[in-house]
Coordinates of C-alpha atoms and ligand atoms in Angstrom, one line a residue:
M22 CA -18.7 -4.3 -19.1
W23 CA -20.5 -6.8 -16.9
E24 CA -18.7 -9.9 -15.8
Q25 CA -17.0 -11.6 -13.0
R26 CA -13.2 -11.8 -12.8
W27 CA -11.2 -14.3 -10.7
H28 CA -8.7 -12.7 -8.2
P29 CA -6.0 -15.4 -8.2
L30 CA -4.0 -13.9 -5.3
R31 CA -7.1 -13.8 -3.0
E32 CA -8.8 -16.7 -4.6
E33 CA -12.2 -15.0 -4.9
W34 CA -14.5 -13.5 -7.5
V35 CA -14.8 -9.8 -8.2
I36 CA -18.0 -8.7 -9.8
V37 CA -17.2 -6.1 -12.4
A38 CA -20.3 -4.1 -13.2
A39 CA -19.0 -1.1 -15.0
H40 CA -22.3 -0.5 -16.8
R41 CA -23.7 0.8 -13.4
Q42 CA -21.2 3.7 -13.4
S43 CA -23.7 6.3 -14.5
R44 CA -26.5 5.3 -12.1
P45 CA -27.9 8.3 -10.4
W46 CA -26.7 7.7 -6.9
S47 CA -23.3 6.3 -6.7
G48 CA -21.6 7.0 -3.4
A49 CA -20.8 9.5 -0.6
Q50 CA -19.4 12.9 -1.4
V51 CA -16.3 13.8 0.6
G52 CA -14.7 17.2 0.9
S53 CA -11.4 17.9 -0.9
Q54 CA -8.2 18.9 0.7
A55 CA -8.0 22.2 -1.2
V56 CA -5.6 24.2 0.9
R57 CA -1.9 23.4 0.8
P58 CA -0.5 23.0 4.3
P59 CA 2.6 25.0 5.4
A60 CA 6.1 23.6 4.9
F61 CA 6.6 23.5 8.7
D62 CA 3.8 23.2 11.2
P63 CA 4.7 24.0 14.8
T64 CA 1.8 21.8 16.1
C65 CA 2.7 18.8 14.0
Y66 CA 4.1 15.8 16.0
L67 CA 6.0 14.6 12.9
C68 CA 7.8 17.8 12.0
P69 CA 11.6 18.1 12.9
G70 CA 12.3 19.7 16.3
N71 CA 8.7 19.3 17.6
A72 CA 7.6 17.5 20.8
R73 CA 5.4 14.4 20.6
V74 CA 2.6 13.4 23.0
N75 CA 5.0 11.5 25.3
G76 CA 7.4 14.5 25.6
A77 CA 10.0 13.1 23.2
V78 CA 11.4 15.8 20.9
N79 CA 11.9 14.9 17.2
P80 CA 15.5 15.5 16.0
E81 CA 16.2 18.0 13.2
Y82 CA 16.2 15.1 10.7
G83 CA 17.1 15.6 7.1
G84 CA 15.9 12.5 5.2
T85 CA 13.6 9.9 6.7
F86 CA 12.9 9.6 10.5
V87 CA 11.7 6.4 12.2
F88 CA 10.3 6.3 15.8
D89 CA 8.3 3.9 17.9
N90 CA 4.6 4.7 17.6
D91 CA 3.4 6.7 20.7
H92 CA 0.0 4.9 20.5
P93 CA 1.1 1.4 19.5
C94 CA -1.5 -1.3 18.7
V95 CA 1.1 -4.0 19.2
G96 CA 4.2 -3.6 21.4
E97 CA 6.7 -5.1 23.8
H98 CA 4.9 -3.6 26.7
A99 CA 1.6 -5.3 25.8
P100 CA 0.3 -7.2 28.9
R101 CA 1.7 -10.7 29.0
E102 CA -0.7 -11.9 31.8
L103 CA -4.1 -12.1 30.2
V104 CA -7.6 -12.9 31.6
P105 CA -8.2 -16.5 30.6
P106 CA -10.7 -16.6 27.7
P107 CA -14.1 -18.3 28.0
P108 CA -14.1 -22.0 27.1
G109 CA -13.7 -22.5 23.3
Y110 CA -12.0 -19.2 22.7
R111 CA -8.4 -18.2 22.4
S112 CA -6.3 -15.1 23.2
R113 CA -2.7 -14.1 23.4
P114 CA -0.5 -11.1 24.1
A115 CA -0.5 -8.3 21.5
T116 CA 3.3 -8.3 21.2
G117 CA 5.2 -6.8 18.3
V118 CA 6.6 -3.5 17.3
A119 CA 4.7 -0.5 15.9
R120 CA 6.7 2.4 14.3
V121 CA 6.1 5.5 12.3
V122 CA 8.3 6.5 9.3
C123 CA 8.4 10.2 8.2
Y124 CA 9.3 10.4 4.6
N125 CA 10.7 13.9 4.6
P126 CA 11.2 16.9 7.0
R127 CA 8.8 18.9 4.8
H128 CA 5.3 19.0 6.2
D129 CA 3.6 19.9 2.9
V130 CA 4.9 17.3 0.4
T131 CA 3.6 13.9 -0.6
L132 CA 5.4 10.8 -1.8
A133 CA 4.7 12.1 -5.4
E134 CA 6.6 15.3 -4.7
L135 CA 9.8 13.7 -3.5
S136 CA 12.7 13.3 -6.0
V137 CA 13.6 9.8 -7.1
E138 CA 16.5 10.1 -4.6
G139 CA 14.0 11.0 -1.9
V140 CA 11.8 8.0 -2.6
D141 CA 14.9 5.7 -2.9
T142 CA 15.9 6.9 0.6
L143 CA 12.5 5.9 1.9
L144 CA 12.9 2.4 0.3
Q145 CA 16.4 2.1 1.9
T146 CA 14.8 2.9 5.2
W147 CA 12.2 0.2 4.6
Q148 CA 14.9 -2.3 3.8
A149 CA 16.9 -1.4 7.0
Q150 CA 13.7 -1.8 9.1
M151 CA 13.0 -5.2 7.6
R152 CA 16.5 -6.4 8.4
E153 CA 16.3 -5.1 11.9
L154 CA 12.8 -6.3 12.7
A155 CA 13.7 -9.8 11.3
S156 CA 15.9 -10.3 14.4
H157 CA 13.2 -9.3 16.9
P158 CA 11.9 -12.3 18.9
D159 CA 8.2 -11.0 18.9
V160 CA 8.1 -10.4 15.2
N161 CA 7.0 -12.9 12.6
F162 CA 5.6 -10.6 9.9
V163 CA 5.9 -6.9 8.9
L164 CA 3.1 -4.8 7.4
I165 CA 4.4 -1.5 6.1
F166 CA 1.5 0.8 5.0
E167 CA 0.5 4.4 4.3
N168 CA -3.0 5.8 4.8
K169 CA -3.1 9.0 2.7
G170 CA -5.9 11.5 2.8
E171 CA -8.7 12.4 5.2
V172 CA -11.0 9.8 3.7
T173 CA -8.7 7.1 5.0
G174 CA -8.8 8.6 8.4
V175 CA -5.6 10.6 8.4
S176 CA -5.8 14.1 9.7
N177 CA -2.1 14.9 9.6
P178 CA -0.8 15.6 6.0
H179 CA 2.9 15.2 7.0
P180 CA 4.1 12.4 4.7
H181 CA 4.5 9.3 6.7
C182 CA 3.8 5.6 6.8
Q183 CA 3.4 3.0 9.6
I184 CA 5.0 -0.3 10.4
Y185 CA 3.1 -3.0 12.2
A186 CA 5.5 -5.8 13.0
T187 CA 3.4 -8.6 14.4
N188 CA 3.5 -12.1 15.8
F189 CA 0.9 -13.2 13.2
T190 CA 0.7 -12.8 9.4
F191 CA -2.0 -10.4 8.2
K192 CA -4.8 -12.2 6.5
Y193 CA -4.5 -11.0 2.9
I194 CA -0.8 -11.9 2.8
E195 CA -1.5 -15.3 4.4
T196 CA -4.0 -15.9 1.6
E197 CA -1.5 -14.8 -1.0
V198 CA 1.2 -17.1 0.4
L199 CA -1.2 -20.1 0.3
A200 CA -2.5 -19.3 -3.2
G201 CA 1.1 -18.9 -4.4
R202 CA 2.1 -22.2 -2.9
R203 CA -0.9 -24.0 -4.4
H204 CA -0.2 -22.5 -7.8
L205 CA 3.4 -23.6 -7.7
E206 CA 2.5 -27.1 -6.7
A207 CA -0.2 -27.4 -9.4
T208 CA 1.7 -25.7 -12.3
G209 CA 5.4 -25.5 -11.3
R210 CA 5.2 -21.8 -11.9
T211 CA 5.1 -18.7 -9.7
L212 CA 1.7 -17.2 -9.6
F213 CA 2.9 -13.6 -9.6
H214 CA 5.1 -14.3 -12.6
D215 CA 2.1 -15.6 -14.4
I216 CA 0.2 -12.4 -13.5
L217 CA 3.1 -10.2 -14.7
A218 CA 3.3 -12.2 -18.0
A219 CA -0.4 -11.9 -18.6
E220 CA -0.4 -8.1 -17.9
R221 CA 2.6 -7.6 -20.2
Q222 CA 1.1 -9.7 -23.0
D223 CA -2.2 -7.8 -22.8
G224 CA -0.6 -4.4 -22.1
R225 CA -3.8 -2.4 -21.7
R226 CA -3.5 -2.1 -17.9
I227 CA 0.2 -1.3 -17.6
V228 CA 0.5 2.2 -16.0
A229 CA 4.3 2.6 -15.8
Q230 CA 7.5 0.6 -16.4
H231 CA 11.2 1.4 -15.7
G232 CA 14.0 -1.0 -15.9
S233 CA 13.3 -3.9 -13.5
A234 CA 10.1 -2.5 -12.1
I235 CA 6.5 -2.3 -13.4
A236 CA 3.1 -0.9 -12.3
F237 CA -0.3 -2.0 -13.5
V238 CA -4.0 -2.0 -12.7
P239 CA -4.6 -5.8 -12.3
Y240 CA -7.2 -7.5 -14.5
F241 CA -9.0 -8.5 -11.2
A242 CA -8.8 -5.0 -9.6
R243 CA -11.4 -4.5 -6.8
Y244 CA -11.1 -0.8 -6.5
A245 CA -11.1 1.9 -9.3
Y246 CA -7.5 2.9 -9.9
E247 CA -6.2 -0.1 -7.8
T248 CA -2.5 -0.3 -8.8
Y249 CA 0.2 -2.9 -8.1
V250 CA 3.9 -1.8 -8.2
A251 CA 6.4 -4.7 -8.3
P252 CA 9.9 -5.7 -9.2
M253 CA 10.1 -8.1 -12.1
R254 CA 12.3 -10.5 -10.1
G255 CA 10.6 -12.4 -7.4
V256 CA 11.8 -11.6 -3.9
D257 CA 10.4 -12.4 -0.4
T258 CA 10.7 -8.8 0.9
I259 CA 11.9 -5.4 -0.1
A260 CA 15.2 -6.2 1.8
A261 CA 16.2 -8.6 -0.9
L262 CA 16.2 -6.0 -3.7
T263 CA 19.6 -5.0 -5.2
D264 CA 20.4 -1.2 -5.2
D265 CA 19.6 -1.1 -8.9
E266 CA 16.2 -2.9 -8.5
R267 CA 15.4 -0.6 -5.5
R268 CA 16.0 2.5 -7.5
D269 CA 13.9 1.2 -10.4
L270 CA 11.1 0.5 -7.9
A271 CA 11.5 4.0 -6.5
T272 CA 11.2 5.5 -9.9
V273 CA 8.0 3.6 -10.7
L274 CA 6.5 4.1 -7.3
R275 CA 7.0 7.9 -7.6
D276 CA 5.7 7.8 -11.2
V277 CA 2.5 6.1 -10.1
T278 CA 1.8 8.5 -7.2
I279 CA 2.4 11.5 -9.6
R280 CA -0.2 10.0 -12.0
F281 CA -2.7 9.6 -9.1
D282 CA -2.3 13.3 -8.1
N283 CA -2.3 14.5 -11.7
L284 CA -5.5 12.6 -12.5
W285 CA -7.8 15.1 -10.7
Q286 CA -5.2 17.8 -9.9
M287 CA -5.6 17.0 -6.2
P288 CA -3.8 15.0 -3.5
F289 CA -5.1 11.5 -4.4
P290 CA -6.0 9.5 -1.3
Y291 CA -5.0 5.8 -1.0
V292 CA -4.1 3.0 1.2
M293 CA -0.7 1.7 0.2
A294 CA 0.5 -1.6 1.6
L295 CA 3.7 -3.6 1.0
H296 CA 2.9 -7.3 0.6
Q297 CA 5.9 -9.1 2.0
A298 CA 6.5 -12.7 2.9
P299 CA 6.3 -13.7 6.6
L300 CA 9.8 -13.6 8.2
K301 CA 9.9 -16.7 10.3
R302 CA 9.0 -19.8 8.4
S303 CA 10.6 -22.8 6.7
A304 CA 12.0 -22.0 3.3
G305 CA 9.4 -24.0 1.3
D306 CA 6.5 -22.2 3.0
V307 CA 6.8 -19.0 1.0
E308 CA 8.1 -20.4 -2.3
G309 CA 6.0 -18.9 -5.0
F310 CA 5.5 -15.6 -3.1
H311 CA 6.6 -12.4 -4.9
F312 CA 6.9 -9.1 -3.0
H313 CA 4.8 -6.2 -4.4
I314 CA 3.2 -3.0 -3.3
E315 CA -0.6 -2.5 -3.6
F316 CA -2.5 0.8 -3.8
H317 CA -6.2 0.8 -2.9
P318 CA -7.7 4.2 -3.6
P319 CA -11.0 4.8 -1.9
L320 CA -12.3 7.4 -4.4
R321 CA -14.0 6.5 -7.7
R322 CA -14.3 10.0 -8.9
P323 CA -13.1 13.3 -7.4
N324 CA -14.7 13.5 -4.0
L325 CA -16.8 10.4 -4.6
L326 CA -16.2 7.6 -2.2
K327 CA -16.5 3.9 -3.0
F328 CA -18.7 2.6 -0.3
L329 CA -18.0 -0.8 1.1
A330 CA -21.4 -2.3 2.0
G331 CA -23.4 -5.5 1.5
P332 CA -21.2 -7.4 -1.0
E333 CA -17.9 -6.3 0.5
I334 CA -18.6 -6.0 4.3
G335 CA -21.6 -8.4 4.4
G336 CA -20.4 -11.0 2.0
G337 CA -16.6 -10.5 1.6
N338 CA -16.5 -10.1 -2.2
F339 CA -16.0 -6.9 -4.1
L340 CA -18.4 -5.2 -6.5
S341 CA -16.4 -3.0 -8.8
D342 CA -18.3 -0.3 -10.7
T343 CA -15.4 0.5 -13.0
S344 CA -13.5 -1.2 -15.8
P345 CA -9.8 -1.8 -15.0
E346 CA -8.8 -1.2 -18.6
E347 CA -10.5 2.2 -18.6
K348 CA -9.0 3.3 -15.2
A349 CA -5.5 2.1 -16.3
A350 CA -5.8 4.1 -19.5
E351 CA -6.7 7.2 -17.4
L352 CA -3.6 6.7 -15.3
A353 CA -1.4 6.0 -18.3
A354 CA -2.4 9.4 -19.7
A355 CA -1.8 11.3 -16.5
G356 CA 2.0 11.1 -16.5
G357 CA 4.7 13.8 -16.7
Q358 CA 5.5 16.5 -14.2
H359 CA 3.6 16.6 -10.9
Y360 CA 0.8 19.2 -11.4
R361 CA 2.1 21.4 -8.6
S362 CA 5.8 20.7 -9.3
T363 CA 6.8 24.4 -9.3
T364 CA 6.4 24.4 -5.5
A365 CA 7.6 20.8 -5.0
C366 CA 10.4 19.7 -2.7
S367 CA 13.8 19.8 -4.2
K368 CA 15.4 17.2 -1.9
Ligands
LIG411 ZN1 4.7 18.0 10.0
LIG412 ZN1 -0.8 -8.6 -2.6

Protein backbone atom coordinates (compact mmCIF):
# COMPACT_ATOMS: atom_id res chain seq x y z
CA MET A 1 0.00 0.00 0.00
CA TRP A 2 1.35 3.38 -1.03
CA GLU A 3 -1.00 6.38 -0.99
CA GLN A 4 -2.04 9.49 0.87
CA ARG A 5 -5.14 9.56 3.05
CA TRP A 6 -7.02 12.66 4.17
CA HIS A 7 -7.44 13.07 7.94
CA PRO A 8 -10.79 14.90 8.08
CA LEU A 9 -10.63 15.72 11.81
CA ARG A 10 -7.17 17.26 11.58
CA GLU A 11 -7.58 18.46 8.00
CA GLU A 12 -4.22 17.16 6.88
CA TRP A 13 -2.75 14.42 4.69
CA VAL A 14 -1.25 11.21 6.06
CA ILE A 15 1.29 9.49 3.84
CA VAL A 16 0.67 5.73 4.07
CA ALA A 17 3.76 3.94 2.84
CA ALA A 18 3.22 0.40 4.11
CA HIS A 19 5.49 -1.02 1.41
CA ARG A 20 8.43 0.32 3.44
CA GLN A 21 7.65 -1.89 6.46
CA SER A 22 10.35 -4.39 5.68
CA ARG A 23 13.15 -1.90 5.06
CA PRO A 24 16.27 -2.93 6.95
CA TRP A 25 16.38 -0.15 9.52
CA SER A 26 13.04 0.85 10.85
CA GLY A 27 13.25 2.45 14.26
CA ALA A 28 14.73 2.46 17.73
CA GLN A 29 14.72 -0.65 19.87
CA VAL A 30 13.30 -0.12 23.31
CA GLY A 31 13.44 -2.44 26.28
CA SER A 32 10.36 -4.33 27.36
CA GLN A 33 8.79 -4.20 30.80
CA ALA A 34 9.20 -7.88 31.47
CA VAL A 35 8.90 -8.06 35.24
CA ARG A 36 5.49 -7.68 36.82
CA PRO A 37 5.57 -5.12 39.65
CA PRO A 38 4.31 -6.00 43.14
CA ALA A 39 0.61 -5.51 44.04
CA PHE A 40 1.67 -2.88 46.58
CA ASP A 41 4.87 -0.81 46.41
CA PRO A 42 5.83 1.01 49.65
CA THR A 43 7.83 3.57 47.62
CA CYS A 44 4.98 4.38 45.19
CA TYR A 45 3.42 7.82 45.65
CA LEU A 46 0.11 6.55 44.19
CA CYS A 47 -0.43 3.45 46.33
CA PRO A 48 -2.97 3.67 49.21
CA GLY A 49 -1.58 4.82 52.56
CA ASN A 50 1.72 6.10 51.12
CA ALA A 51 3.09 9.63 51.56
CA ARG A 52 3.53 11.88 48.55
CA VAL A 53 6.31 14.40 47.87
CA ASN A 54 4.52 17.25 49.67
CA GLY A 55 3.91 15.13 52.78
CA ALA A 56 0.23 14.41 52.09
CA VAL A 57 -0.72 10.80 52.82
CA ASN A 58 -2.94 8.91 50.36
CA PRO A 59 -6.11 7.51 51.91
CA GLU A 60 -6.75 3.75 51.97
CA TYR A 61 -8.86 4.19 48.86
CA GLY A 62 -10.87 1.35 47.37
CA GLY A 63 -11.90 2.38 43.85
CA THR A 64 -10.48 5.43 42.11
CA PHE A 65 -8.55 8.20 43.87
CA VAL A 66 -8.22 11.80 42.60
CA PHE A 67 -5.78 14.38 43.93
CA ASP A 68 -4.24 17.68 42.81
CA ASN A 69 -0.95 17.08 40.99
CA ASP A 70 2.01 17.77 43.28
CA HIS A 71 3.97 19.11 40.29
CA PRO A 72 1.26 21.00 38.40
CA CYS A 73 1.91 22.50 34.95
CA VAL A 74 -1.13 24.71 35.38
CA GLY A 75 -2.61 25.75 38.71
CA GLU A 76 -4.38 28.33 40.78
CA HIS A 77 -1.08 29.33 42.38
CA ALA A 78 0.60 30.11 39.05
CA PRO A 79 2.04 33.65 39.15
CA ARG A 80 -0.55 36.28 38.17
CA GLU A 81 1.97 39.11 37.92
CA LEU A 82 4.13 38.40 34.86
CA VAL A 83 7.17 40.08 33.36
CA PRO A 84 5.77 42.06 30.41
CA PRO A 85 6.68 40.30 27.13
CA PRO A 86 8.89 41.96 24.51
CA PRO A 87 6.98 44.04 21.94
CA GLY A 88 4.98 41.86 19.57
CA TYR A 89 4.75 38.90 21.95
CA ARG A 90 2.03 37.80 24.35
CA SER A 91 1.95 35.97 27.68
CA ARG A 92 -0.59 35.20 30.38
CA PRO A 93 -0.82 33.35 33.72
CA ALA A 94 -0.68 29.51 33.53
CA THR A 95 -3.88 29.13 35.50
CA GLY A 96 -6.01 26.01 35.62
CA VAL A 97 -6.18 22.75 37.52
CA ALA A 98 -3.89 19.71 37.23
CA ARG A 99 -4.95 16.44 38.83
CA VAL A 100 -4.01 12.79 38.96
CA VAL A 101 -6.56 9.96 38.88
CA CYS A 102 -5.53 6.55 40.23
CA TYR A 103 -7.58 3.82 38.57
CA ASN A 104 -7.29 1.23 41.31
CA PRO A 105 -5.47 0.61 44.62
CA ARG A 106 -3.55 -2.25 43.01
CA HIS A 107 -0.09 -1.16 41.88
CA ASP A 108 0.36 -4.01 39.40
CA VAL A 109 -2.74 -3.87 37.17
CA THR A 110 -3.50 -1.94 34.01
CA LEU A 111 -6.77 -0.62 32.60
CA ALA A 112 -7.01 -3.87 30.65
CA GLU A 113 -6.97 -5.91 33.85
CA LEU A 114 -9.80 -4.10 35.61
CA SER A 115 -13.28 -5.59 35.49
CA VAL A 116 -15.97 -3.84 33.43
CA GLU A 117 -17.25 -2.45 36.77
CA GLY A 118 -13.74 -1.19 37.55
CA VAL A 119 -13.48 0.61 34.19
CA ASP A 120 -17.02 1.97 34.58
CA THR A 121 -16.06 3.36 38.01
CA LEU A 122 -13.19 5.19 36.30
CA LEU A 123 -15.54 6.61 33.66
CA GLN A 124 -17.91 7.76 36.44
CA THR A 125 -14.95 9.49 38.06
CA TRP A 126 -14.15 11.25 34.77
CA GLN A 127 -17.79 12.34 34.50
CA ALA A 128 -17.74 13.74 38.06
CA GLN A 129 -14.48 15.59 37.34
CA MET A 130 -15.94 17.14 34.19
CA ARG A 131 -18.99 18.37 36.08
CA GLU A 132 -16.93 19.83 38.88
CA LEU A 133 -14.28 21.44 36.66
CA ALA A 134 -16.95 23.06 34.47
CA SER A 135 -17.75 25.40 37.36
CA HIS A 136 -14.12 26.43 37.89
CA PRO A 137 -13.49 30.07 36.82
CA ASP A 138 -9.99 29.35 35.41
CA VAL A 139 -11.06 26.34 33.34
CA ASN A 140 -12.22 26.50 29.73
CA PHE A 141 -11.16 23.06 28.60
CA VAL A 142 -10.29 19.67 30.12
CA LEU A 143 -7.73 17.24 28.72
CA ILE A 144 -7.87 13.80 30.34
CA PHE A 145 -5.02 11.57 29.23
CA GLU A 146 -2.99 8.52 30.18
CA ASN A 147 0.64 7.97 29.25
CA LYS A 148 1.29 4.24 29.54
CA GLY A 149 4.65 2.54 29.37
CA GLU A 150 8.23 3.64 29.80
CA VAL A 151 8.50 4.67 26.13
CA THR A 152 5.94 7.41 26.85
CA GLY A 153 8.08 8.65 29.72
CA VAL A 154 6.19 7.01 32.57
CA SER A 155 8.34 5.30 35.16
CA ASN A 156 5.56 4.46 37.65
CA PRO A 157 3.44 1.50 36.54
CA HIS A 158 0.63 2.26 39.01
CA PRO A 159 -2.47 2.66 36.79
CA HIS A 160 -3.32 6.34 36.58
CA CYS A 161 -4.17 9.19 34.24
CA GLN A 162 -3.84 12.92 34.40
CA ILE A 163 -6.24 15.81 34.05
CA TYR A 164 -5.09 19.14 32.65
CA ALA A 165 -7.94 21.63 33.03
CA THR A 166 -6.75 24.72 31.18
CA ASN A 167 -7.75 28.25 30.25
CA PHE A 168 -7.13 27.39 26.55
CA THR A 169 -8.30 24.59 24.26
CA PHE A 170 -5.58 22.12 23.26
CA LYS A 171 -4.64 22.47 19.61
CA TYR A 172 -5.82 19.11 18.25
CA ILE A 173 -9.25 19.53 19.75
CA GLU A 174 -9.48 23.13 18.58
CA THR A 175 -8.73 21.87 15.05
CA GLU A 176 -11.36 19.14 15.38
CA VAL A 177 -13.98 21.61 16.61
CA LEU A 178 -13.32 23.90 13.63
CA ALA A 179 -13.29 20.98 11.16
CA GLY A 180 -16.58 19.72 12.61
CA ARG A 181 -18.20 23.12 12.35
CA ARG A 182 -17.02 23.62 8.76
CA HIS A 183 -18.28 20.14 7.79
CA LEU A 184 -21.66 20.84 9.37
CA GLU A 185 -21.97 24.15 7.53
CA ALA A 186 -20.98 22.59 4.21
CA THR A 187 -23.00 19.35 4.37
CA GLY A 188 -25.53 19.69 7.18
CA ARG A 189 -24.07 16.54 8.72
CA THR A 190 -21.86 15.80 11.71
CA LEU A 191 -18.32 14.93 10.62
CA PHE A 192 -17.81 12.21 13.22
CA HIS A 193 -21.12 10.59 12.27
CA ASP A 194 -19.92 10.46 8.67
CA ILE A 195 -16.68 8.82 9.90
CA LEU A 196 -18.66 6.26 11.95
CA ALA A 197 -20.92 5.54 8.97
CA ALA A 198 -17.92 5.05 6.65
CA GLU A 199 -16.15 2.77 9.14
CA ARG A 200 -19.27 0.64 9.68
CA GLN A 201 -19.98 0.39 5.97
CA ASP A 202 -16.41 -0.72 5.22
CA GLY A 203 -16.11 -2.84 8.36
CA ARG A 204 -12.47 -3.88 7.91
CA ARG A 205 -11.08 -1.51 10.52
CA ILE A 206 -13.64 -2.13 13.28
CA VAL A 207 -11.90 -3.59 16.33
CA ALA A 208 -14.76 -3.95 18.82
CA GLN A 209 -18.43 -3.07 19.24
CA HIS A 210 -20.78 -3.34 22.18
CA GLY A 211 -24.25 -1.81 22.37
CA SER A 212 -23.91 1.94 21.88
CA ALA A 213 -20.09 2.02 21.71
CA ILE A 214 -17.59 1.22 18.96
CA ALA A 215 -13.81 0.99 18.48
CA PHE A 216 -11.97 1.20 15.18
CA VAL A 217 -8.63 1.96 13.57
CA PRO A 218 -9.54 5.01 11.48
CA TYR A 219 -8.98 4.94 7.71
CA PHE A 220 -6.61 7.90 8.20
CA ALA A 221 -4.66 6.47 11.19
CA ARG A 222 -1.28 8.15 11.72
CA TYR A 223 0.16 5.54 14.08
CA ALA A 224 0.20 1.75 13.74
CA TYR A 225 -2.62 0.42 15.95
CA GLU A 226 -4.08 3.93 16.41
CA THR A 227 -7.58 3.27 17.73
CA TYR A 228 -10.63 5.45 18.36
CA VAL A 229 -13.22 4.47 20.97
CA ALA A 230 -16.51 6.36 20.79
CA PRO A 231 -20.17 6.35 21.74
CA MET A 232 -22.44 6.12 18.70
CA ARG A 233 -24.46 9.10 19.93
CA GLY A 234 -22.77 12.48 19.60
CA VAL A 235 -22.15 14.20 22.94
CA ASP A 236 -19.89 17.14 23.87
CA THR A 237 -18.12 15.47 26.77
CA ILE A 238 -18.18 12.19 28.67
CA ALA A 239 -20.35 13.88 31.31
CA ALA A 240 -23.34 13.76 28.91
CA LEU A 241 -23.34 9.97 28.52
CA THR A 242 -26.21 8.04 30.11
CA ASP A 243 -25.38 5.24 32.55
CA ASP A 244 -26.06 2.63 29.84
CA GLU A 245 -23.90 4.44 27.28
CA ARG A 246 -21.11 4.82 29.80
CA ARG A 247 -21.16 1.13 30.60
CA ASP A 248 -21.05 0.23 26.90
CA LEU A 249 -18.11 2.58 26.48
CA ALA A 250 -16.38 1.00 29.49
CA THR A 251 -16.89 -2.43 27.95
CA VAL A 252 -15.36 -1.43 24.62
CA LEU A 253 -12.54 0.57 26.23
CA ARG A 254 -11.54 -2.44 28.30
CA ASP A 255 -11.87 -4.73 25.31
CA VAL A 256 -9.50 -2.57 23.23
CA THR A 257 -6.84 -2.42 25.94
CA ILE A 258 -7.03 -6.20 26.38
CA ARG A 259 -6.43 -6.61 22.63
CA PHE A 260 -3.46 -4.25 22.83
CA ASP A 261 -1.87 -6.30 25.64
CA ASN A 262 -2.73 -9.64 24.00
CA LEU A 263 -1.21 -8.61 20.69
CA TRP A 264 2.40 -9.13 21.80
CA GLN A 265 1.71 -10.64 25.24
CA MET A 266 3.16 -7.59 26.94
CA PRO A 267 1.87 -4.41 28.58
CA PHE A 268 1.17 -2.33 25.45
CA PRO A 269 2.31 1.30 25.69
CA TYR A 270 0.07 4.09 24.48
CA VAL A 271 -0.97 7.68 24.87
CA MET A 272 -4.72 7.75 25.46
CA ALA A 273 -6.58 11.08 25.26
CA LEU A 274 -10.21 12.01 25.70
CA HIS A 275 -11.20 14.47 22.99
CA GLN A 276 -13.93 16.60 24.54
CA ALA A 277 -15.50 19.89 23.54
CA PRO A 278 -14.37 23.10 25.26
CA LEU A 279 -16.52 23.89 28.30
CA LYS A 280 -17.12 27.61 28.02
CA ARG A 281 -18.38 28.65 24.61
CA SER A 282 -21.56 29.62 22.88
CA ALA A 283 -23.76 26.67 21.95
CA GLY A 284 -23.22 26.91 18.17
CA ASP A 285 -19.42 26.83 18.52
CA VAL A 286 -19.18 23.10 19.19
CA GLU A 287 -22.12 21.94 17.14
CA GLY A 288 -20.78 19.11 15.05
CA PHE A 289 -18.30 17.93 17.69
CA HIS A 290 -18.52 14.33 18.93
CA PHE A 291 -16.70 13.16 22.07
CA HIS A 292 -14.29 10.25 21.50
CA ILE A 293 -11.20 8.64 22.98
CA GLU A 294 -8.00 8.32 20.91
CA PHE A 295 -5.20 5.81 21.48
CA HIS A 296 -1.82 6.65 19.99
CA PRO A 297 0.54 3.70 20.45
CA PRO A 298 4.22 4.58 19.96
CA LEU A 299 5.35 1.05 19.03
CA ARG A 300 5.08 -0.44 15.54
CA ARG A 301 6.33 -3.86 16.56
CA PRO A 302 7.31 -5.33 19.94
CA ASN A 303 10.02 -3.02 21.27
CA LEU A 304 10.25 -1.11 17.99
CA LEU A 305 9.54 2.58 18.35
CA LYS A 306 7.92 4.71 15.68
CA PHE A 307 10.32 7.65 15.44
CA LEU A 308 8.82 11.06 14.90
CA ALA A 309 11.29 12.91 12.70
CA GLY A 310 11.46 15.07 9.57
CA PRO A 311 7.88 14.67 8.26
CA GLU A 312 6.19 14.71 11.68
CA ILE A 313 8.33 17.09 13.73
CA GLY A 314 9.89 19.04 10.89
CA GLY A 315 6.87 19.32 8.65
CA GLY A 316 3.84 18.43 10.76
CA ASN A 317 2.38 15.61 8.67
CA PHE A 318 2.60 11.93 9.47
CA LEU A 319 4.33 9.23 7.52
CA SER A 320 2.71 5.89 8.41
CA ASP A 321 4.63 2.71 7.67
CA THR A 322 1.68 0.41 8.23
CA SER A 323 -1.68 -0.34 6.67
CA PRO A 324 -4.62 0.57 8.96
CA GLU A 325 -6.60 -2.41 7.58
CA GLU A 326 -3.78 -4.83 8.48
CA LYS A 327 -3.30 -3.39 11.98
CA ALA A 328 -7.07 -3.45 12.66
CA ALA A 329 -7.22 -7.10 11.60
CA GLU A 330 -4.41 -7.94 14.05
CA LEU A 331 -6.32 -6.26 16.89
CA ALA A 332 -9.60 -7.87 15.86
CA ALA A 333 -7.90 -11.27 16.18
CA ALA A 334 -6.38 -10.53 19.61
CA GLY A 335 -9.60 -10.58 21.67
CA GLY A 336 -10.71 -12.84 24.48
CA GLN A 337 -9.28 -13.13 27.97
CA HIS A 338 -6.38 -10.92 28.97
CA TYR A 339 -3.21 -12.96 28.47
CA ARG A 340 -2.30 -12.78 32.15
CA SER A 341 -5.87 -12.94 33.43
CA THR A 342 -5.14 -15.69 35.98
CA THR A 343 -3.39 -13.10 38.14
CA ALA A 344 -5.65 -10.18 37.25
CA CYS A 345 -7.50 -7.95 39.63
CA SER A 346 -10.89 -9.23 40.68
CA LYS A 347 -12.27 -5.83 41.65
ZN1 LIG B 1 1.45 2.15 43.40
ZN1 LIG C 1 -10.01 13.46 18.18
